[in-house]
Amino acid sequence: KAGVTQTPRYLIKTRGQQVTLSCSPISGHRSVSWYQQTPGQGLQFLFEYFSETQRNKGNFPGRFSGRQFSNSRSEMNVSTLELGDSALYLCASSLGLGREANTEAFFGQGTRLTVV
Amino acid sequence: GDSVTQMEGPVTLSEEAFLTINCTYTATGYPSLFWYVQYPGEGLQLLLKATKADDKGSNKGFEATYRKETTSFHLEKGSVQVSDSAVYFCALSNFNKFYFGSGTKLNVKP
């Protein structure tokens, strides 16, 4: 079956602009999580959506937001971009069911965002 | 709270050497444990997993055993290849939240 698809793969934006990234999870997966990866900070959790609701949230400012649609596709938005937002943004999907599941997360290839 | 700690890198080895990357965790209840691998410019790929104590996950010659008594999930491979050069992440899943270690970069020299 198809894997996790993230679009676009690469993006260059100017400071102050906003950006929207898209993630299509594996069919049947209801949980989508977003991560920011930078050389200095490693992999940092942004938020997780399950059945169109934000279920978990990391420690990022309100400029970072997301949403999930009824088909489980998710978007992440960053407003008023800063140079420090340059990073690889990864999306991961999982079944996201009850506690007993704890199944693995499958990652997309990421969107490389460069803010200039 | 839950967390994962893995050994700092980079780890540099010669081809055919034995690999160990240490990983320990802190978690309540019964988490699942994972190793992910990331090649340059790519996302994370699941390498192996273990869902309960004493389970051994294995894939492509890599192994890791879920040790609840020592809260560890060390990654091992008997003979590394140049193509194993990548960043390895230890992770746990608990109550559907994922926690990742900081990653260990492995360089394998021919």
Coordinates of C-alpha atoms in Angstrom, one line a residue:
Chain A
K1 CA 0.0 0.0 0.0
A2 CA 1.1 3.6 -0.5
G3 CA 3.2 5.2 2.2
V4 CA 3.0 8.5 3.8
T5 CA 3.2 11.3 1.2
Q6 CA 4.4 14.8 2.0
T7 CA 4.2 17.8 -0.3
P8 CA 6.0 19.7 -1.3
R9 CA 9.5 18.2 -0.8
Y10 CA 11.3 21.5 -0.9
L11 CA 10.2 25.0 -0.2
I12 CA 11.9 28.4 0.0
K13 CA 10.1 31.2 1.7
T14 CA 11.0 34.7 2.9
R15 CA 10.9 35.9 6.5
G16 CA 7.4 37.0 7.5
Q17 CA 5.6 34.9 4.9
Q18 CA 3.4 31.9 5.9
V19 CA 3.6 28.4 4.6
T20 CA 1.3 25.3 4.4
L21 CA 2.7 21.8 4.3
S22 CA 0.6 18.8 3.5
C23 CA 0.6 15.2 4.6
S24 CA -1.4 12.2 3.3
P25 CA -1.2 9.3 5.8
I26 CA -1.3 5.6 5.0
S27 CA -4.8 4.5 4.2
G28 CA -6.6 3.5 7.3
H29 CA -4.4 5.4 9.6
R30 CA -6.2 8.0 11.7
S31 CA -3.3 9.6 13.6
V32 CA -1.0 12.1 12.0
S33 CA 1.9 13.6 13.9
W34 CA 4.3 16.4 12.9
Y35 CA 7.9 16.8 13.8
Q36 CA 10.5 19.5 13.2
Q37 CA 14.0 18.3 12.7
T38 CA 17.1 20.5 12.8
P39 CA 20.8 19.7 13.3
G40 CA 20.9 21.6 16.6
Q41 CA 17.6 20.5 18.2
G42 CA 17.1 17.0 16.8
L43 CA 13.6 15.7 16.3
Q44 CA 11.0 17.8 18.1
F45 CA 7.3 16.9 18.3
L46 CA 4.9 19.6 17.1
F47 CA 1.5 18.1 17.4
E48 CA -0.7 15.1 16.7
Y49 CA -4.1 14.9 15.2
F50 CA -6.5 12.0 15.5
S51 CA -10.0 12.0 13.9
E52 CA -9.8 15.7 13.0
T53 CA -8.9 16.7 16.6
Q54 CA -5.6 17.8 18.0
R55 CA -4.8 15.1 20.6
N56 CA -1.3 16.0 21.7
K57 CA 0.8 19.2 21.4
G58 CA 4.5 20.0 21.8
N59 CA 6.1 23.2 23.0
F60 CA 6.0 25.3 19.9
P61 CA 4.6 28.9 19.6
G62 CA 1.2 29.6 18.3
R63 CA 2.6 30.4 14.8
F64 CA 2.6 26.7 14.3
S65 CA -0.8 25.2 13.7
G66 CA -2.3 22.3 12.0
R67 CA -5.5 20.6 11.1
Q68 CA -6.8 17.3 9.9
F69 CA -9.5 16.6 7.4
S70 CA -12.2 13.9 7.4
N71 CA -10.0 11.7 5.1
S72 CA -7.2 11.9 7.7
R73 CA -5.0 14.1 5.5
S74 CA -3.3 16.8 7.5
E75 CA -1.9 20.2 6.9
M76 CA 0.6 22.2 9.0
N77 CA 0.8 25.9 8.8
V78 CA 3.5 28.2 10.0
S79 CA 2.8 32.0 10.0
T80 CA 5.2 34.9 10.1
L81 CA 8.2 32.7 9.2
E82 CA 11.5 33.3 11.0
L83 CA 15.0 32.2 9.9
G84 CA 15.0 29.7 12.7
D85 CA 12.0 27.9 11.2
S86 CA 14.3 26.5 8.5
A87 CA 14.2 22.7 9.1
L88 CA 13.0 19.4 7.8
Y89 CA 9.4 18.9 8.7
L90 CA 8.4 15.3 9.0
C91 CA 4.9 13.8 9.1
A92 CA 4.2 10.4 10.6
S93 CA 1.0 8.3 10.5
S94 CA -0.1 5.5 12.7
L95 CA -3.3 3.7 13.5
G96 CA -3.6 5.8 16.6
L97 CA -6.2 3.5 18.2
G98 CA -6.5 2.6 21.9
R99 CA -3.6 2.4 24.3
E100 CA -3.1 -1.3 23.6
A101 CA -2.2 -0.6 20.0
N102 CA 1.0 1.4 20.5
T103 CA 1.8 0.6 16.9
E104 CA 4.7 2.0 15.0
A105 CA 4.6 5.3 13.2
F106 CA 5.4 5.5 9.5
F107 CA 7.2 8.6 8.3
G108 CA 7.0 10.6 5.1
Q109 CA 10.2 11.8 3.3
G110 CA 9.7 15.3 4.8
T111 CA 9.4 18.8 3.5
R112 CA 12.7 20.8 3.6
L113 CA 11.8 24.4 4.4
T114 CA 14.3 27.1 3.9
V115 CA 13.5 30.6 5.2
V116 CA 15.6 33.4 3.7
Chain B
G1 CA 7.4 11.9 32.0
D2 CA 8.4 9.3 29.4
S3 CA 11.8 9.7 27.7
V4 CA 14.4 8.0 25.6
T5 CA 18.2 8.4 26.0
Q6 CA 20.6 7.0 23.5
M7 CA 24.4 7.2 23.2
E8 CA 26.0 10.2 21.7
G9 CA 27.6 9.9 18.3
P10 CA 29.1 9.9 15.9
V11 CA 30.1 6.3 16.0
T12 CA 32.8 5.4 13.5
L13 CA 33.5 1.7 12.6
S14 CA 35.3 -0.2 10.0
E15 CA 33.4 -2.5 7.7
E16 CA 32.6 -5.9 9.3
A17 CA 33.0 -4.5 12.9
F18 CA 30.4 -5.2 15.6
L19 CA 27.9 -2.5 16.3
T20 CA 26.2 -1.6 19.6
I21 CA 24.2 1.6 20.1
N22 CA 22.9 1.9 23.6
C23 CA 19.3 3.0 24.3
T24 CA 17.6 3.3 27.7
Y25 CA 14.1 4.5 28.4
T26 CA 11.8 5.8 31.1
A27 CA 8.2 5.1 30.8
T28 CA 5.1 4.2 32.8
G29 CA 3.1 1.1 31.9
Y30 CA 4.0 -1.1 28.9
P31 CA 5.4 0.9 26.0
S32 CA 6.4 -0.4 22.6
L33 CA 10.0 0.2 21.6
F34 CA 11.4 0.9 18.1
W35 CA 14.6 1.6 16.2
Y36 CA 14.3 3.9 13.2
V37 CA 17.0 4.7 10.6
Q38 CA 17.4 7.9 8.7
Y39 CA 19.5 8.2 5.5
P40 CA 20.6 11.6 4.3
G41 CA 17.8 13.7 3.0
E42 CA 15.1 11.2 3.9
G43 CA 12.5 10.6 6.5
L44 CA 12.7 8.0 9.2
Q45 CA 12.3 4.3 8.3
L46 CA 11.2 1.7 10.8
L47 CA 14.1 -0.7 11.3
L48 CA 12.7 -3.0 14.0
K49 CA 10.3 -3.1 16.9
A50 CA 9.4 -4.9 20.1
T51 CA 6.1 -4.7 21.8
K52 CA 6.6 -6.4 25.2
A53 CA 9.3 -7.4 27.6
D54 CA 11.9 -10.0 26.4
D55 CA 10.7 -9.6 22.8
K56 CA 13.6 -9.4 20.3
G57 CA 13.1 -7.3 17.2
S58 CA 15.3 -8.0 14.2
N59 CA 15.7 -6.9 10.6
K60 CA 18.5 -6.7 8.0
G61 CA 21.0 -8.2 10.5
F62 CA 20.1 -5.7 13.3
E63 CA 18.7 -6.9 16.6
A64 CA 17.4 -5.4 19.8
T65 CA 15.9 -7.0 22.9
Y66 CA 13.3 -5.3 25.1
R67 CA 14.8 -5.5 28.6
K68 CA 12.3 -4.3 31.1
E69 CA 14.6 -5.0 34.1
T70 CA 17.2 -2.7 32.8
T71 CA 14.8 -0.4 30.8
S72 CA 17.0 -0.9 27.7
F73 CA 16.7 -1.6 24.0
H74 CA 20.2 -1.7 22.7
L75 CA 20.7 -2.0 18.9
E76 CA 23.3 -4.5 17.7
K77 CA 24.7 -5.8 14.4
G78 CA 27.4 -8.4 14.1
S79 CA 29.0 -7.1 10.9
V80 CA 28.3 -3.6 9.7
Q81 CA 28.5 -2.5 6.1
V82 CA 29.3 0.9 4.5
S83 CA 25.6 1.0 3.4
D84 CA 24.6 1.0 7.1
S85 CA 26.0 4.5 7.5
A86 CA 23.0 6.6 8.7
V87 CA 21.5 8.1 11.8
Y88 CA 19.7 5.7 14.1
F89 CA 16.9 6.8 16.5
C90 CA 15.6 4.8 19.4
A91 CA 11.9 5.5 20.2
L92 CA 9.1 4.4 22.4
S93 CA 5.4 4.6 22.0
N94 CA 3.1 4.8 25.1
F95 CA -0.5 5.8 25.1
N96 CA -0.1 6.6 21.4
K97 CA 2.5 9.3 22.1
F98 CA 6.0 8.8 20.6
Y99 CA 9.2 9.8 22.2
F100 CA 12.5 9.8 20.3
G101 CA 16.1 9.8 21.3
S102 CA 18.5 12.4 20.0
G103 CA 19.8 10.1 17.3
T104 CA 23.2 8.4 16.8
K105 CA 25.1 8.9 13.6
L106 CA 27.0 5.8 12.4
N107 CA 29.8 6.1 9.9
V108 CA 31.2 2.9 8.5
K109 CA 34.5 3.0 6.7
P110 CA 35.5 0.6 4.0

